[in-house]
Amino acid sequence: MNILILRSSFQTDEFVRNEYAELLQRIENECHAEIHIIGDESIETHGRASLQTIPDAFMIATGGVENLFKRIWSAIDVEMMCAPSRPKTVTIIADGRNNSLAAALEILTYLDNNGMEGRIVHGTNDEIVSAIVEAHGRAPLQGRIGLFGQPSDWLIASSVDRDFLCQHYGIETVDIDLQRLIEGIKDVAQDEAATVAQDMVKRARTVKEPTGADMVEAAKAYLAIKKICQEERLDAFTIRCFDIVKTCGTTSCLALALLNDEGIVAGCEGDMQTLLTMLLAKRICGEVAFMANPSQLTDNSSMLAHCTIPLSMCDETIVRSHFESGIGVAIQGLLPLTDYTLFKWGGPKLDRYFVTEAQAVETPYSEHFCRTQITLDINLKPYLLQHSIGNHHVIIRGRHAEAIRKFMQEHKVKAC
């Protein structure tokens, strides 16, 4: 959840954080919200791209922000805002202090004059937090997801009933022909891709197998996928990635790593159930997720691995080739030894889930498994070897099992 806090130029970010300390802490913790404070003099530092999409809510911290709101609103893609998958109501938070309610009323009228529906959340901290949780909890998954090609041939139990998904969770699915992506990769400018490749090399601890040309081709795939995501207004997507390896001689592993960090939930192999698990993790836990294969199990620990991971989850990254093919670019992420949540939501009608919490005890490396590897201090044999929900599972940084269980109970999803 993303909340944009508006303040006048007469006040500072520090003032807002001190003045609303209790409320902001509760919004961050209970609503899993990411908060950004902005004033007239700091609007440019937020970057144009970050101000072009609608936040989940605006919080009005002071009076005198009406024109600031108008400037931000003028940069928002209102056509995207009005798409069927998008919320129809603009939420404005104002508890009344510092002339915030007065400003919120003016903004609400401005929205109405421009044909947009808005509502003001006003009251005590308890009332504000409850209203946000209620609004956020009604349809945490609503959005638009893309399927680049069909699921991989080996995924024989990972599809989702699309009609059910739309009716129960407000998710619209869009089929995207892989040929469109293949042509898009060819159209990416060499210099633009080279810049992305150079930036990735700078961020990594080292580069092993990939050449400079490999890096540029993987960057082209990233830019082409990102362009289609923007054109189709996608919140998430999954891709039949091995066809890209065979046809284009590159991988989408780098693209998935970067796009997850940029807010577009990205999964591989066309696995719809795991993509929805990742999307739910993002929406209710506020975290990006690592989509991985359970790879080695003991009575005391479980190791999972895959060839892509959001860079923000890692302490360091090493640029590698793709494990199975030896082609293109993959990511070997070195993860911190901290708390994690292992989660999977599945079934054709999303009627089962598994969640548990564990601590990472090792980030090993073996040439026998995919590039990013993590070992958790938990015995998953009883679940995985008898009742597993498919192959891929997701790992989320932090302990989030309680929030996930609450969502599942509300939606009558059965635990494994």
Short mmCIF file of C-alpha atoms in Angstrom, two decimals:
data_model
loop_
_atom_site.label_atom_id
_atom_site.label_comp_id
_atom_site.label_asym_id
_atom_site.label_seq_id
_atom_site.Cartn_x
_atom_site.Cartn_y
_atom_site.Cartn_z
CA MET A 1 0.00 0.00 0.00
CA ASN A 2 1.33 3.42 -0.98
CA ILE A 3 0.31 6.64 0.82
CA LEU A 4 1.41 10.10 -0.32
CA ILE A 5 1.45 12.70 2.47
CA LEU A 6 1.10 16.34 1.42
CA ARG A 7 2.42 19.22 3.55
CA SER A 8 2.78 22.93 2.96
CA SER A 9 6.12 24.62 2.40
CA PHE A 10 5.75 26.25 5.84
CA GLN A 11 6.35 22.86 7.47
CA THR A 12 8.99 20.12 7.17
CA ASP A 13 8.99 16.36 6.80
CA GLU A 14 10.27 16.18 10.37
CA PHE A 15 7.29 18.22 11.59
CA VAL A 16 4.88 15.82 9.88
CA ARG A 17 6.57 12.74 11.33
CA ASN A 18 6.58 14.23 14.84
CA GLU A 19 3.06 15.66 14.65
CA TYR A 20 1.52 12.43 13.34
CA ALA A 21 3.99 9.95 14.85
CA GLU A 22 1.43 7.57 16.37
CA LEU A 23 -0.88 7.61 13.34
CA LEU A 24 1.95 7.11 10.84
CA GLN A 25 3.41 4.24 12.85
CA ARG A 26 0.05 2.52 12.98
CA ILE A 27 -0.57 3.04 9.27
CA GLU A 28 2.86 1.60 8.45
CA ASN A 29 2.48 -1.39 10.79
CA GLU A 30 -1.22 -2.24 10.56
CA CYS A 31 -1.86 -1.27 6.94
CA HIS A 32 1.57 -2.40 5.67
CA ALA A 33 1.85 1.01 4.03
CA GLU A 34 4.79 2.70 2.40
CA ILE A 35 4.70 6.42 3.20
CA HIS A 36 6.14 9.33 1.20
CA ILE A 37 6.02 12.94 2.42
CA ILE A 38 6.06 15.66 -0.20
CA GLY A 39 5.94 19.48 -0.23
CA ASP A 40 6.10 22.11 -2.96
CA GLU A 41 9.85 22.48 -2.69
CA SER A 42 10.51 18.71 -2.74
CA ILE A 43 8.22 17.65 -5.56
CA GLU A 44 11.03 17.47 -8.12
CA THR A 45 13.14 15.15 -5.97
CA HIS A 46 10.43 12.48 -6.09
CA GLY A 47 10.89 12.01 -9.83
CA ARG A 48 8.26 12.34 -12.48
CA ALA A 49 7.66 8.61 -12.79
CA SER A 50 6.76 8.20 -9.10
CA LEU A 51 4.10 10.90 -9.40
CA GLN A 52 2.40 9.44 -12.48
CA THR A 53 0.53 6.64 -10.76
CA ILE A 54 -2.29 6.94 -8.27
CA PRO A 55 -1.33 6.16 -4.64
CA ASP A 56 -3.68 4.09 -2.52
CA ALA A 57 -4.43 7.21 -0.48
CA PHE A 58 -3.46 10.84 -0.04
CA MET A 59 -2.93 12.06 3.51
CA ILE A 60 -3.37 15.80 4.03
CA ALA A 61 -1.02 16.83 6.84
CA THR A 62 -1.54 20.61 6.70
CA GLY A 63 -3.56 23.29 5.00
CA GLY A 64 -2.25 25.08 1.93
CA VAL A 65 -1.62 21.94 -0.13
CA GLU A 66 -4.49 22.28 -2.58
CA ASN A 67 -2.32 23.47 -5.48
CA LEU A 68 0.31 20.86 -4.64
CA PHE A 69 -2.40 18.20 -5.00
CA LYS A 70 -3.49 19.77 -8.30
CA ARG A 71 0.08 19.62 -9.65
CA ILE A 72 0.42 15.98 -8.68
CA TRP A 73 -3.02 15.10 -10.05
CA SER A 74 -2.19 16.70 -13.40
CA ALA A 75 0.76 14.28 -13.74
CA ILE A 76 -1.33 11.20 -13.00
CA ASP A 77 -2.49 9.05 -15.88
CA VAL A 78 -6.21 9.54 -15.24
CA GLU A 79 -7.11 7.17 -18.10
CA MET A 80 -5.24 4.44 -16.24
CA MET A 81 -7.00 5.47 -13.05
CA CYS A 82 -10.35 4.92 -14.75
CA ALA A 83 -9.47 1.46 -16.09
CA PRO A 84 -11.79 -1.36 -14.94
CA SER A 85 -9.08 -2.87 -12.74
CA ARG A 86 -8.40 0.35 -10.84
CA PRO A 87 -10.13 1.66 -7.71
CA LYS A 88 -12.86 4.11 -8.56
CA THR A 89 -12.59 6.23 -5.40
CA VAL A 90 -9.72 8.50 -4.36
CA THR A 91 -9.10 8.17 -0.62
CA ILE A 92 -8.10 11.33 1.28
CA ILE A 93 -7.00 11.08 4.93
CA ALA A 94 -7.38 14.12 7.20
CA ASP A 95 -7.71 14.10 10.99
CA GLY A 96 -8.34 17.85 11.14
CA ARG A 97 -5.14 19.13 12.71
CA ASN A 98 -3.21 21.95 11.05
CA ASN A 99 -6.12 22.88 8.76
CA SER A 100 -5.90 19.47 7.10
CA LEU A 101 -9.66 18.90 6.93
CA ALA A 102 -10.26 22.28 5.30
CA ALA A 103 -7.72 21.48 2.59
CA ALA A 104 -9.15 17.98 2.14
CA LEU A 105 -12.63 19.42 1.56
CA GLU A 106 -11.32 21.72 -1.19
CA ILE A 107 -9.48 18.79 -2.81
CA LEU A 108 -12.58 16.58 -2.62
CA THR A 109 -14.58 19.27 -4.44
CA TYR A 110 -11.82 19.62 -7.05
CA LEU A 111 -12.03 15.88 -7.76
CA ASP A 112 -15.81 16.06 -8.03
CA ASN A 113 -15.55 18.98 -10.46
CA ASN A 114 -13.22 16.84 -12.58
CA GLY A 115 -15.52 13.83 -12.67
CA MET A 116 -13.68 11.74 -10.07
CA GLU A 117 -15.21 10.19 -6.98
CA GLY A 118 -13.40 10.82 -3.71
CA ARG A 119 -13.96 10.26 -0.02
CA ILE A 120 -12.41 11.72 3.12
CA VAL A 121 -11.33 9.41 5.93
CA HIS A 122 -11.64 11.51 9.10
CA GLY A 123 -11.74 10.88 12.83
CA THR A 124 -9.59 9.41 15.57
CA ASN A 125 -6.48 7.37 14.88
CA ASP A 126 -8.50 4.19 15.53
CA GLU A 127 -11.22 5.27 13.09
CA ILE A 128 -8.72 6.26 10.39
CA VAL A 129 -6.70 3.04 10.63
CA SER A 130 -9.87 0.89 10.68
CA ALA A 131 -11.22 2.66 7.60
CA ILE A 132 -7.95 2.16 5.70
CA VAL A 133 -7.73 -1.51 6.69
CA GLU A 134 -11.35 -2.08 5.67
CA ALA A 135 -10.91 -0.39 2.30
CA HIS A 136 -7.59 -2.10 1.64
CA GLY A 137 -8.89 -5.50 2.73
CA ARG A 138 -11.96 -5.58 0.49
CA ALA A 139 -10.11 -6.23 -2.75
CA PRO A 140 -6.37 -6.39 -2.07
CA LEU A 141 -5.72 -8.18 -5.32
CA GLN A 142 -7.77 -6.17 -7.77
CA GLY A 143 -5.68 -5.31 -10.76
CA ARG A 144 -4.57 -6.43 -14.18
CA ILE A 145 -2.12 -9.25 -14.80
CA GLY A 146 -0.49 -10.34 -18.04
CA LEU A 147 0.38 -13.81 -19.32
CA PHE A 148 3.30 -13.70 -21.75
CA GLY A 149 2.65 -16.96 -23.57
CA GLN A 150 1.24 -20.15 -22.07
CA PRO A 151 2.47 -21.84 -18.87
CA SER A 152 5.60 -23.94 -19.28
CA ASP A 153 4.88 -27.50 -20.38
CA TRP A 154 5.99 -28.99 -17.05
CA LEU A 155 3.48 -26.93 -15.05
CA ILE A 156 0.56 -29.35 -15.15
CA ALA A 157 -1.07 -28.23 -11.87
CA SER A 158 -0.48 -24.47 -11.62
CA SER A 159 -3.30 -22.88 -13.61
CA VAL A 160 -6.10 -20.70 -12.22
CA ASP A 161 -9.78 -20.44 -13.17
CA ARG A 162 -9.78 -16.97 -14.74
CA ASP A 163 -13.52 -16.39 -14.38
CA PHE A 164 -13.30 -17.20 -10.68
CA LEU A 165 -10.29 -14.91 -10.34
CA CYS A 166 -12.17 -12.00 -11.90
CA GLN A 167 -15.41 -12.53 -10.01
CA HIS A 168 -13.93 -13.13 -6.55
CA TYR A 169 -10.81 -10.97 -6.53
CA GLY A 170 -11.31 -8.37 -9.25
CA ILE A 171 -8.31 -9.60 -11.23
CA GLU A 172 -8.38 -9.04 -14.99
CA THR A 173 -6.10 -11.31 -17.04
CA VAL A 174 -4.56 -10.33 -20.37
CA ASP A 175 -2.96 -12.74 -22.85
CA ILE A 176 0.15 -11.37 -24.53
CA ASP A 177 1.55 -13.11 -27.60
CA LEU A 178 5.23 -13.94 -27.11
CA GLN A 179 5.86 -12.85 -30.70
CA ARG A 180 4.99 -9.31 -29.66
CA LEU A 181 7.73 -9.47 -27.03
CA ILE A 182 10.22 -11.05 -29.45
CA GLU A 183 9.65 -8.22 -31.93
CA GLY A 184 9.84 -5.71 -29.10
CA ILE A 185 13.25 -7.00 -28.04
CA LYS A 186 14.52 -6.45 -31.58
CA ASP A 187 13.27 -2.85 -31.51
CA VAL A 188 15.09 -1.78 -28.33
CA ALA A 189 17.87 0.74 -28.98
CA GLN A 190 21.37 -0.58 -28.39
CA ASP A 191 22.52 2.45 -26.39
CA GLU A 192 19.48 2.37 -24.10
CA ALA A 193 20.08 -1.30 -23.32
CA ALA A 194 23.80 -0.67 -22.81
CA THR A 195 23.01 1.92 -20.13
CA VAL A 196 20.82 -0.57 -18.23
CA ALA A 197 23.52 -3.23 -18.53
CA GLN A 198 26.21 -0.89 -17.21
CA ASP A 199 24.06 0.09 -14.25
CA MET A 200 23.50 -3.57 -13.39
CA VAL A 201 27.21 -4.33 -13.53
CA LYS A 202 27.90 -1.42 -11.17
CA ARG A 203 25.35 -2.74 -8.68
CA ALA A 204 26.75 -6.28 -8.67
CA ARG A 205 29.66 -7.56 -6.64
CA THR A 206 31.00 -9.27 -9.72
CA VAL A 207 30.05 -10.70 -13.12
CA LYS A 208 30.97 -14.32 -13.84
CA GLU A 209 29.81 -16.03 -17.05
CA PRO A 210 27.92 -13.33 -19.01
CA THR A 211 29.75 -11.22 -21.58
CA GLY A 212 29.03 -7.56 -22.27
CA ALA A 213 26.90 -8.62 -25.23
CA ASP A 214 24.93 -11.01 -22.98
CA MET A 215 24.24 -8.16 -20.57
CA VAL A 216 22.96 -5.90 -23.35
CA GLU A 217 20.61 -8.58 -24.73
CA ALA A 218 19.17 -9.26 -21.25
CA ALA A 219 18.69 -5.50 -20.81
CA LYS A 220 16.80 -5.40 -24.12
CA ALA A 221 14.45 -8.10 -22.81
CA TYR A 222 13.90 -6.04 -19.65
CA LEU A 223 13.12 -2.86 -21.58
CA ALA A 224 10.81 -4.65 -24.02
CA ILE A 225 8.87 -6.38 -21.23
CA LYS A 226 8.63 -3.12 -19.28
CA LYS A 227 7.27 -1.29 -22.33
CA ILE A 228 4.52 -3.88 -22.82
CA CYS A 229 3.67 -3.75 -19.10
CA GLN A 230 3.23 0.01 -19.40
CA GLU A 231 1.19 -0.26 -22.61
CA GLU A 232 -1.10 -2.89 -21.09
CA ARG A 233 -1.22 -1.20 -17.66
CA LEU A 234 -0.16 -4.39 -15.89
CA ASP A 235 0.17 -4.72 -12.13
CA ALA A 236 1.82 -8.13 -12.50
CA PHE A 237 2.81 -10.66 -15.13
CA THR A 238 4.24 -14.12 -15.64
CA ILE A 239 6.21 -15.24 -18.67
CA ARG A 240 6.93 -18.49 -20.53
CA CYS A 241 10.60 -17.68 -20.19
CA PHE A 242 12.25 -20.73 -21.78
CA ASP A 243 10.78 -19.82 -25.17
CA ILE A 244 12.66 -16.51 -24.95
CA VAL A 245 15.87 -18.44 -24.22
CA LYS A 246 15.36 -20.62 -27.30
CA THR A 247 14.18 -17.89 -29.67
CA CYS A 248 16.22 -14.85 -28.61
CA GLY A 249 19.27 -16.43 -27.00
CA THR A 250 18.73 -14.45 -23.82
CA THR A 251 16.81 -14.72 -20.55
CA SER A 252 14.15 -12.76 -18.70
CA CYS A 253 15.75 -13.36 -15.28
CA LEU A 254 17.24 -9.86 -15.13
CA ALA A 255 13.93 -8.32 -16.24
CA LEU A 256 12.02 -10.08 -13.47
CA ALA A 257 14.54 -9.01 -10.84
CA LEU A 258 14.40 -5.34 -11.85
CA LEU A 259 10.64 -5.13 -12.47
CA ASN A 260 9.76 -6.67 -9.09
CA ASP A 261 11.79 -3.91 -7.46
CA GLU A 262 10.03 -1.32 -9.62
CA GLY A 263 6.60 -2.37 -8.36
CA ILE A 264 5.47 -4.69 -11.16
CA VAL A 265 5.11 -8.16 -9.65
CA ALA A 266 6.92 -10.51 -12.02
CA GLY A 267 7.02 -14.31 -12.08
CA CYS A 268 8.44 -16.89 -14.43
CA GLU A 269 7.42 -20.05 -16.27
CA GLY A 270 3.82 -18.89 -16.72
CA ASP A 271 2.96 -20.04 -13.18
CA MET A 272 -0.28 -18.20 -12.38
CA GLN A 273 -0.74 -19.58 -8.87
CA THR A 274 2.70 -18.49 -7.77
CA LEU A 275 2.29 -15.08 -9.42
CA LEU A 276 -0.89 -14.52 -7.39
CA THR A 277 0.99 -15.63 -4.26
CA MET A 278 3.62 -12.99 -5.02
CA LEU A 279 0.97 -10.36 -5.72
CA LEU A 280 -0.79 -11.07 -2.44
CA ALA A 281 2.54 -10.88 -0.60
CA LYS A 282 3.12 -7.46 -2.12
CA ARG A 283 -0.37 -6.19 -1.34
CA ILE A 284 -0.86 -7.37 2.24
CA CYS A 285 2.73 -7.70 3.45
CA GLY A 286 4.20 -4.77 1.53
CA GLU A 287 7.14 -6.94 0.43
CA VAL A 288 8.59 -8.23 -2.81
CA ALA A 289 8.92 -12.00 -2.98
CA PHE A 290 11.46 -14.59 -4.13
CA MET A 291 9.82 -17.27 -6.32
CA ALA A 292 11.81 -20.47 -5.83
CA ASN A 293 11.95 -24.24 -6.23
CA PRO A 294 12.20 -26.41 -3.11
CA SER A 295 15.46 -28.16 -3.95
CA GLN A 296 16.93 -30.05 -0.99
CA LEU A 297 15.19 -31.17 2.20
CA THR A 298 16.47 -32.57 5.48
CA ASP A 299 14.83 -33.20 8.84
CA ASN A 300 16.24 -29.88 10.08
CA SER A 301 16.32 -27.57 7.09
CA SER A 302 14.98 -26.81 3.62
CA MET A 303 16.88 -25.25 0.71
CA LEU A 304 15.12 -23.36 -2.09
CA ALA A 305 16.65 -21.98 -5.26
CA HIS A 306 15.91 -20.10 -8.49
CA CYS A 307 17.68 -17.97 -11.11
CA THR A 308 16.12 -14.60 -10.36
CA ILE A 309 15.37 -12.59 -7.25
CA PRO A 310 14.47 -8.96 -6.52
CA LEU A 311 17.74 -7.16 -5.95
CA SER A 312 16.29 -5.32 -2.94
CA MET A 313 16.06 -8.61 -1.03
CA CYS A 314 19.80 -9.20 -1.31
CA ASP A 315 22.84 -7.96 0.56
CA GLU A 316 24.86 -8.46 -2.62
CA THR A 317 24.34 -9.86 -6.11
CA ILE A 318 26.53 -11.75 -8.57
CA VAL A 319 25.65 -11.71 -12.27
CA ARG A 320 25.55 -15.26 -13.60
CA SER A 321 24.33 -17.21 -16.60
CA HIS A 322 21.01 -19.09 -16.53
CA PHE A 323 21.45 -22.40 -14.65
CA GLU A 324 19.72 -24.90 -16.97
CA SER A 325 20.81 -23.43 -20.30
CA GLY A 326 24.08 -21.65 -19.49
CA ILE A 327 22.70 -18.79 -21.62
CA GLY A 328 22.08 -15.12 -20.94
CA VAL A 329 21.94 -13.44 -17.54
CA ALA A 330 20.65 -14.70 -14.20
CA ILE A 331 20.97 -13.39 -10.66
CA GLN A 332 22.80 -15.04 -7.80
CA GLY A 333 21.51 -13.18 -4.76
CA LEU A 334 23.25 -13.32 -1.42
CA LEU A 335 20.46 -12.96 1.13
CA PRO A 336 20.75 -11.84 4.76
CA LEU A 337 20.43 -14.46 7.50
CA THR A 338 17.22 -13.15 8.98
CA ASP A 339 13.53 -14.02 9.39
CA TYR A 340 11.46 -15.08 6.39
CA THR A 341 7.93 -16.24 5.57
CA LEU A 342 7.42 -19.17 3.18
CA PHE A 343 4.07 -18.97 1.41
CA LYS A 344 2.05 -20.60 -1.35
CA TRP A 345 -1.53 -19.98 -2.42
CA GLY A 346 -2.96 -22.38 -4.97
CA GLY A 347 -5.57 -24.57 -6.51
CA PRO A 348 -7.54 -23.74 -9.70
CA LYS A 349 -9.93 -21.73 -7.51
CA LEU A 350 -7.29 -20.65 -5.02
CA ASP A 351 -8.85 -22.72 -2.26
CA ARG A 352 -5.67 -23.88 -0.48
CA TYR A 353 -2.64 -22.23 1.07
CA PHE A 354 0.45 -22.96 3.09
CA VAL A 355 2.37 -20.49 5.20
CA THR A 356 5.08 -20.75 7.81
CA GLU A 357 7.87 -18.65 9.27
CA ALA A 358 11.53 -19.56 9.51
CA GLN A 359 15.01 -18.15 9.76
CA ALA A 360 17.68 -18.37 7.08
CA VAL A 361 20.67 -20.28 8.37
CA GLU A 362 22.73 -20.33 5.19
CA THR A 363 22.92 -18.85 1.71
CA PRO A 364 24.87 -21.70 0.14
CA TYR A 365 26.14 -22.12 -3.37
CA SER A 366 26.24 -25.36 -5.32
CA GLU A 367 26.56 -25.81 -9.08
CA HIS A 368 23.80 -28.44 -8.88
CA PHE A 369 20.99 -25.93 -8.28
CA CYS A 370 19.64 -22.64 -9.63
CA ARG A 371 21.74 -19.55 -8.97
CA THR A 372 20.13 -17.98 -5.88
CA GLN A 373 19.98 -20.43 -2.99
CA ILE A 374 18.72 -20.06 0.59
CA THR A 375 18.45 -22.58 3.43
CA LEU A 376 15.72 -22.14 6.06
CA ASP A 377 15.77 -23.75 9.51
CA ILE A 378 12.56 -25.69 9.00
CA ASN A 379 11.60 -29.25 8.12
CA LEU A 380 9.22 -28.99 5.16
CA LYS A 381 9.21 -32.71 4.37
CA PRO A 382 5.77 -33.49 5.92
CA TYR A 383 4.14 -30.74 3.87
CA LEU A 384 6.11 -30.79 0.62
CA LEU A 385 6.39 -34.56 0.20
CA GLN A 386 2.73 -35.27 0.97
CA HIS A 387 0.55 -32.18 0.50
CA SER A 388 2.54 -29.64 -1.55
CA ILE A 389 0.67 -26.99 -3.51
CA GLY A 390 2.64 -27.29 -6.74
CA ASN A 391 6.33 -26.73 -7.21
CA HIS A 392 7.16 -23.06 -6.79
CA HIS A 393 6.82 -21.36 -3.40
CA VAL A 394 7.62 -17.80 -2.44
CA ILE A 395 9.88 -16.44 0.26
CA ILE A 396 9.09 -13.07 1.84
CA ARG A 397 11.48 -11.17 4.08
CA GLY A 398 10.10 -10.79 7.61
CA ARG A 399 7.39 -12.57 9.59
CA HIS A 400 4.01 -12.19 7.92
CA ALA A 401 2.16 -15.45 8.61
CA GLU A 402 -0.47 -13.82 10.85
CA ALA A 403 -1.48 -11.25 8.21
CA ILE A 404 -1.64 -13.97 5.54
CA ARG A 405 -3.72 -16.29 7.73
CA LYS A 406 -6.14 -13.46 8.48
CA PHE A 407 -6.69 -12.84 4.76
CA MET A 408 -7.17 -16.54 4.10
CA GLN A 409 -9.68 -16.92 6.95
CA GLU A 410 -11.66 -13.94 5.64
CA HIS A 411 -11.79 -15.56 2.18
CA LYS A 412 -12.47 -19.09 3.52
CA VAL A 413 -9.28 -20.55 2.05
CA LYS A 414 -8.22 -23.85 3.61
CA ALA A 415 -4.77 -24.29 5.16
CA CYS A 416 -2.67 -27.30 4.18
#
